[in-house]
Coordinates of N, CA and C in Angstrom, one line a residue:
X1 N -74.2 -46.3 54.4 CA -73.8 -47.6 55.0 C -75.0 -48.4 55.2
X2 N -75.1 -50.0 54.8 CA -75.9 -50.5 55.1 C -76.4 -51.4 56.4
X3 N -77.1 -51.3 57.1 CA -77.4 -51.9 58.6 C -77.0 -53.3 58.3
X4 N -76.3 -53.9 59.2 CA -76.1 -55.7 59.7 C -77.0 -55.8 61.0
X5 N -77.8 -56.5 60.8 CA -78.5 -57.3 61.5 C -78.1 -58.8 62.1
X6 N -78.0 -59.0 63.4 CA -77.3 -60.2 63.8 C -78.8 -60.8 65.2
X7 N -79.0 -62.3 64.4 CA -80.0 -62.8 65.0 C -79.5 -64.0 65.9
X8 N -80.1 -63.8 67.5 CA -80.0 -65.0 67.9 C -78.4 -64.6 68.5
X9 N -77.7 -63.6 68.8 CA -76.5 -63.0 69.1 C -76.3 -63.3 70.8
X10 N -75.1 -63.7 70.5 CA -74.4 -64.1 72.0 C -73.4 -63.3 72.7
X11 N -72.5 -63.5 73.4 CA -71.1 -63.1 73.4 C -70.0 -63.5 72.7
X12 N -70.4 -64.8 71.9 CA -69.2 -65.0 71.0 C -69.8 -65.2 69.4
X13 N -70.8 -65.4 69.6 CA -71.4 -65.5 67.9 C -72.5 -65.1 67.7
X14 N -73.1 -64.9 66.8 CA -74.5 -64.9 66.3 C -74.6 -66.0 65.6
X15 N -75.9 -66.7 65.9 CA -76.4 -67.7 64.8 C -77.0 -67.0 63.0
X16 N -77.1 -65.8 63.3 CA -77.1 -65.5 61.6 C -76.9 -64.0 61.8
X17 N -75.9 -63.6 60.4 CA -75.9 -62.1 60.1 C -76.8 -61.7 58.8
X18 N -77.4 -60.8 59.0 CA -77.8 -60.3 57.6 C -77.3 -58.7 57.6
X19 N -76.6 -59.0 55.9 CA -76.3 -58.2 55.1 C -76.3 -57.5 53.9
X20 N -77.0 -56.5 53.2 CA -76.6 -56.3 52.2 C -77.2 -57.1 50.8
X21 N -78.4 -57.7 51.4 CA -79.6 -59.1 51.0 C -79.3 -60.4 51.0
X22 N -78.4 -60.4 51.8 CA -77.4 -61.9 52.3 C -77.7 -62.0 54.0
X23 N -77.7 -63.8 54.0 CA -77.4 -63.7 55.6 C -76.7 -65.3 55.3
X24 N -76.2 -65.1 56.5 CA -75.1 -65.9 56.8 C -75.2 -66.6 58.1
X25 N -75.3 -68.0 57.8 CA -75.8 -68.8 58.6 C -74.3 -69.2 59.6
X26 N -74.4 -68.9 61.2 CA -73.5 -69.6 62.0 C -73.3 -71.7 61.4
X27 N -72.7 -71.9 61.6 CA -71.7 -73.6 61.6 C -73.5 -74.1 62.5
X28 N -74.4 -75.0 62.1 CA -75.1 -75.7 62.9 C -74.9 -77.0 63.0
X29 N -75.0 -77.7 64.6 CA -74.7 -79.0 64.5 C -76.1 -79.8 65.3
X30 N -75.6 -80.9 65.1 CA -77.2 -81.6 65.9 C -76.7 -82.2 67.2
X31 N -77.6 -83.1 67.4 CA -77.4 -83.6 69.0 C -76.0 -84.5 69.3
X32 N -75.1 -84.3 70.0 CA -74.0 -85.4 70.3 C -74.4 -86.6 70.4
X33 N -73.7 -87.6 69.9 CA -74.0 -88.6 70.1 C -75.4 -89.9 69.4
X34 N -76.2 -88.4 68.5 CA -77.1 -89.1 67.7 C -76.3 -89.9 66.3
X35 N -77.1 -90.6 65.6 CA -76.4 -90.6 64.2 C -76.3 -89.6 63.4
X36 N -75.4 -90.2 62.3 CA -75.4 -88.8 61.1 C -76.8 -88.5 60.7
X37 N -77.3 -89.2 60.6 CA -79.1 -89.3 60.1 C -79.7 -88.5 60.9
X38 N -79.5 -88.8 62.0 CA -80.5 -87.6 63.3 C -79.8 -86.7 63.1
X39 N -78.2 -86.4 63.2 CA -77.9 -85.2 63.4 C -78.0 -84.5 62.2
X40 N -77.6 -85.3 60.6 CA -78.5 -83.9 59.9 C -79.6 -83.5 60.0
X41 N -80.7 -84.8 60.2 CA -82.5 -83.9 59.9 C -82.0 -82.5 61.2
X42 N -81.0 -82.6 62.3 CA -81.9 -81.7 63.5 C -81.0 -80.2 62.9
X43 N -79.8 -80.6 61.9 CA -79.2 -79.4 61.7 C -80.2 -78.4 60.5
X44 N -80.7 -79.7 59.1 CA -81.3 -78.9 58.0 C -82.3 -78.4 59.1
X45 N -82.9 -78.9 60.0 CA -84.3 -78.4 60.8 C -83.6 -77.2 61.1
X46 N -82.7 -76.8 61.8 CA -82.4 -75.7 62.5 C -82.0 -74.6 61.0
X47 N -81.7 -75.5 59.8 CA -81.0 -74.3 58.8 C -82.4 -73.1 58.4
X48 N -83.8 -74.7 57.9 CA -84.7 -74.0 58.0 C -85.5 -72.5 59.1
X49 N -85.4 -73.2 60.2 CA -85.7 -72.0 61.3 C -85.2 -70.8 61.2
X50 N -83.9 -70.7 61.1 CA -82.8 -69.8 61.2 C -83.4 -69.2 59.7
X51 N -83.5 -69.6 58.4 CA -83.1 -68.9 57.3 C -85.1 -68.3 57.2
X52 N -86.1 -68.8 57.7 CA -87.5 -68.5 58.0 C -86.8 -66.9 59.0
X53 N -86.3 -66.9 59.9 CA -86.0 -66.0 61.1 C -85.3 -65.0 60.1
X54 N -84.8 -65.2 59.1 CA -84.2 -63.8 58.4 C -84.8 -63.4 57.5
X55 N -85.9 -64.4 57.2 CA -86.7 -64.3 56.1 C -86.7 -64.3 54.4
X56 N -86.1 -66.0 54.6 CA -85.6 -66.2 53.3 C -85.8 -67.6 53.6
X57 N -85.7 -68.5 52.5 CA -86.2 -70.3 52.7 C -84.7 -71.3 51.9
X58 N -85.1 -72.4 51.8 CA -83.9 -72.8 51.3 C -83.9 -72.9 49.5
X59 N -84.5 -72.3 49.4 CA -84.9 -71.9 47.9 C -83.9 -71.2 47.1
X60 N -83.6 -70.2 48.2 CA -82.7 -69.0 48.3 C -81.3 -69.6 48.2
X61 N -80.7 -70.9 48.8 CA -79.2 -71.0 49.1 C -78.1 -70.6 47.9
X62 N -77.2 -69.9 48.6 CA -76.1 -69.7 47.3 C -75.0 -70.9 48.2
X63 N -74.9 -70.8 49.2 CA -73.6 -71.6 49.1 C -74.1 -72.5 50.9
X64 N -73.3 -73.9 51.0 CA -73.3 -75.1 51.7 C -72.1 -75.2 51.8
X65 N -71.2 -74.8 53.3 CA -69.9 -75.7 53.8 C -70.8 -77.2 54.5
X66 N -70.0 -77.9 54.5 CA -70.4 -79.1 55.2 C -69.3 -80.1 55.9
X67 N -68.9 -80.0 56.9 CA -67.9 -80.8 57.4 C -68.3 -82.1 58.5
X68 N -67.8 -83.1 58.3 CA -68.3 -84.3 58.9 C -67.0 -84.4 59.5
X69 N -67.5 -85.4 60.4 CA -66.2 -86.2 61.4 C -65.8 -86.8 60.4
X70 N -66.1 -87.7 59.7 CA -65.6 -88.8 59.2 C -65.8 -89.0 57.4
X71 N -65.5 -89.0 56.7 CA -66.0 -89.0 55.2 C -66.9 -90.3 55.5
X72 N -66.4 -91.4 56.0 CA -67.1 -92.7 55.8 C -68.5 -92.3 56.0
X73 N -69.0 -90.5 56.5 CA -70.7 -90.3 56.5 C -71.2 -90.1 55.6
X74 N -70.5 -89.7 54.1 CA -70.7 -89.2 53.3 C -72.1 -89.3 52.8
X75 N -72.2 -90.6 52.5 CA -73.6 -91.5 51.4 C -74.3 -90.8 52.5
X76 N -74.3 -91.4 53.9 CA -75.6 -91.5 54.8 C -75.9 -89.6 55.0
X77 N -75.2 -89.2 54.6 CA -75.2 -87.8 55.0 C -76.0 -87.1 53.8
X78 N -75.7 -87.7 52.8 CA -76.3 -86.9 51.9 C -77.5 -87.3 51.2
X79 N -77.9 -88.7 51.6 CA -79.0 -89.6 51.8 C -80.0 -88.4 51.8
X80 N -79.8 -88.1 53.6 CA -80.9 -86.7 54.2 C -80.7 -85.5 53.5
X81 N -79.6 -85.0 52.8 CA -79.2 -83.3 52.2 C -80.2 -84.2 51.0
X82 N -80.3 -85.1 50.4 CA -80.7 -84.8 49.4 C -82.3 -85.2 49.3
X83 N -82.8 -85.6 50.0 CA -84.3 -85.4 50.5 C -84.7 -83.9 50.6
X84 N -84.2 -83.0 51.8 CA -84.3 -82.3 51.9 C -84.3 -80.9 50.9
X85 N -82.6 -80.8 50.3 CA -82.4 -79.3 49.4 C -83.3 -79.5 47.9
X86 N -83.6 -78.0 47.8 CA -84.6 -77.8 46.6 C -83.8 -78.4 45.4
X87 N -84.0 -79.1 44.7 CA -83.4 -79.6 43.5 C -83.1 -78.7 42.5
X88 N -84.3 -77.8 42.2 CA -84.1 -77.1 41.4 C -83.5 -75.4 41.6
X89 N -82.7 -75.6 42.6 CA -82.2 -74.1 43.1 C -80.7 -75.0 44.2
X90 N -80.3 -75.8 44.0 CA -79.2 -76.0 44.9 C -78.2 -75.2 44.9
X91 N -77.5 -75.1 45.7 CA -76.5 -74.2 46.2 C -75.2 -75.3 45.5
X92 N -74.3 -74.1 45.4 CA -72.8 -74.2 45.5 C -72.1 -74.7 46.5
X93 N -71.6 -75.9 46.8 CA -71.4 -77.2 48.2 C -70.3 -77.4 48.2
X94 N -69.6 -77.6 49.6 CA -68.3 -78.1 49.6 C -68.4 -79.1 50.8
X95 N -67.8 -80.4 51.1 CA -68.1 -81.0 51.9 C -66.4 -81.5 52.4
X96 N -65.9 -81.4 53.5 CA -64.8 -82.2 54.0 C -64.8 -82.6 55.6
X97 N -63.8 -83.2 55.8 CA -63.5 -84.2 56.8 C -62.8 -82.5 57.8
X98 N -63.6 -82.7 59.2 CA -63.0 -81.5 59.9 C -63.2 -82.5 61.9
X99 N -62.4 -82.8 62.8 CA -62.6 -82.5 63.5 C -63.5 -81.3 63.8
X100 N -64.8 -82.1 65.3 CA -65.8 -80.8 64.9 C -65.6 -80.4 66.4
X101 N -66.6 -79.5 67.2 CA -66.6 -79.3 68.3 C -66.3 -80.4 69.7
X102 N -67.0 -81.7 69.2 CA -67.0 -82.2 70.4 C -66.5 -83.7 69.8
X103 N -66.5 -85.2 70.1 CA -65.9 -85.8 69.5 C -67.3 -86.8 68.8
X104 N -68.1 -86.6 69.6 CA -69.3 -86.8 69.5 C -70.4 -86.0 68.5
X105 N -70.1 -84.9 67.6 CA -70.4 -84.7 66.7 C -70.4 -84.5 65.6
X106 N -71.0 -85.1 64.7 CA -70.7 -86.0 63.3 C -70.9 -85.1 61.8
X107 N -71.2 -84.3 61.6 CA -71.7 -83.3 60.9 C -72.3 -81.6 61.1
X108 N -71.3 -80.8 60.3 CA -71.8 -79.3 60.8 C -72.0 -78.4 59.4
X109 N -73.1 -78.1 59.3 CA -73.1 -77.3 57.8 C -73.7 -75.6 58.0
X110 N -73.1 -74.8 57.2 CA -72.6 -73.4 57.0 C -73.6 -72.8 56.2
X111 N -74.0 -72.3 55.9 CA -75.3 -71.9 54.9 C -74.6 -70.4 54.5
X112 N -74.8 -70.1 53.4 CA -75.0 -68.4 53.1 C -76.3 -68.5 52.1
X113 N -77.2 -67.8 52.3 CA -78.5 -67.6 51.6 C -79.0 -66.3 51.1
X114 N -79.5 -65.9 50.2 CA -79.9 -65.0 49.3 C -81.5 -64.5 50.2
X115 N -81.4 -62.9 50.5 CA -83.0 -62.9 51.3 C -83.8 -62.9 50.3
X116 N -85.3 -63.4 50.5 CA -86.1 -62.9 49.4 C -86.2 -61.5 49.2
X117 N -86.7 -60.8 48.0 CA -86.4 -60.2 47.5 C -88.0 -59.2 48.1

């Protein structure tokens, strides 16, 4: 059987599982009330941290949920995703319209990543 490793573990979630040379990034969101602009750079900021913490980069991504408050963030949202993700290694993406935690937060993305090898 192979060990799971859970980083950053609470009583209701861990912010990442690794398994099996996969980890799996908890839903990250950014500050309430910033824009979609701030609140993605602070979530890709936190994807990085998190995926450095399991020891793998965004090089690695196999798959991106992405859910916004509102589609109307779409452009502005991906403005920042696309500055940011490796071009030449992008992940498999899904993006939809989800009520999020609070009413005040505008964007939350899901990561699953490949560890380095």
């Amino acid at each position: 059987m192979t060990d799971i490793q859970r980083l950053d573990k609470g009583p209701r979630m861990s912010q990442a599982v690794i398994h099996n040379g996969l980890v799996w990034l908890a839903g990250q969101v950014g500050t309430p009330g910033e824009s979609v602009t701030d609140q993605t750079k602070t979530v890709l900021s936190k994807v990085d941290d998190m995926l450095a913490k399991a020891g793998t980069d965004k090089s690695r991504l196999l798959q991106a949920t992405i859910w916004l408050a509102s589609m109307d963030d779409f452009v502005e949202m991906n403005a920042v995703w696309d500055a940011w993700v490796d071009h030449e290694n992008a992940p498999a993406r899904a993006t939809g319209e989800s009520a999020l935690a609070t009413s005040e937060h505008k964007v939350e993305i899901i990561i699953v990543a490949a560890l380095n090898d």
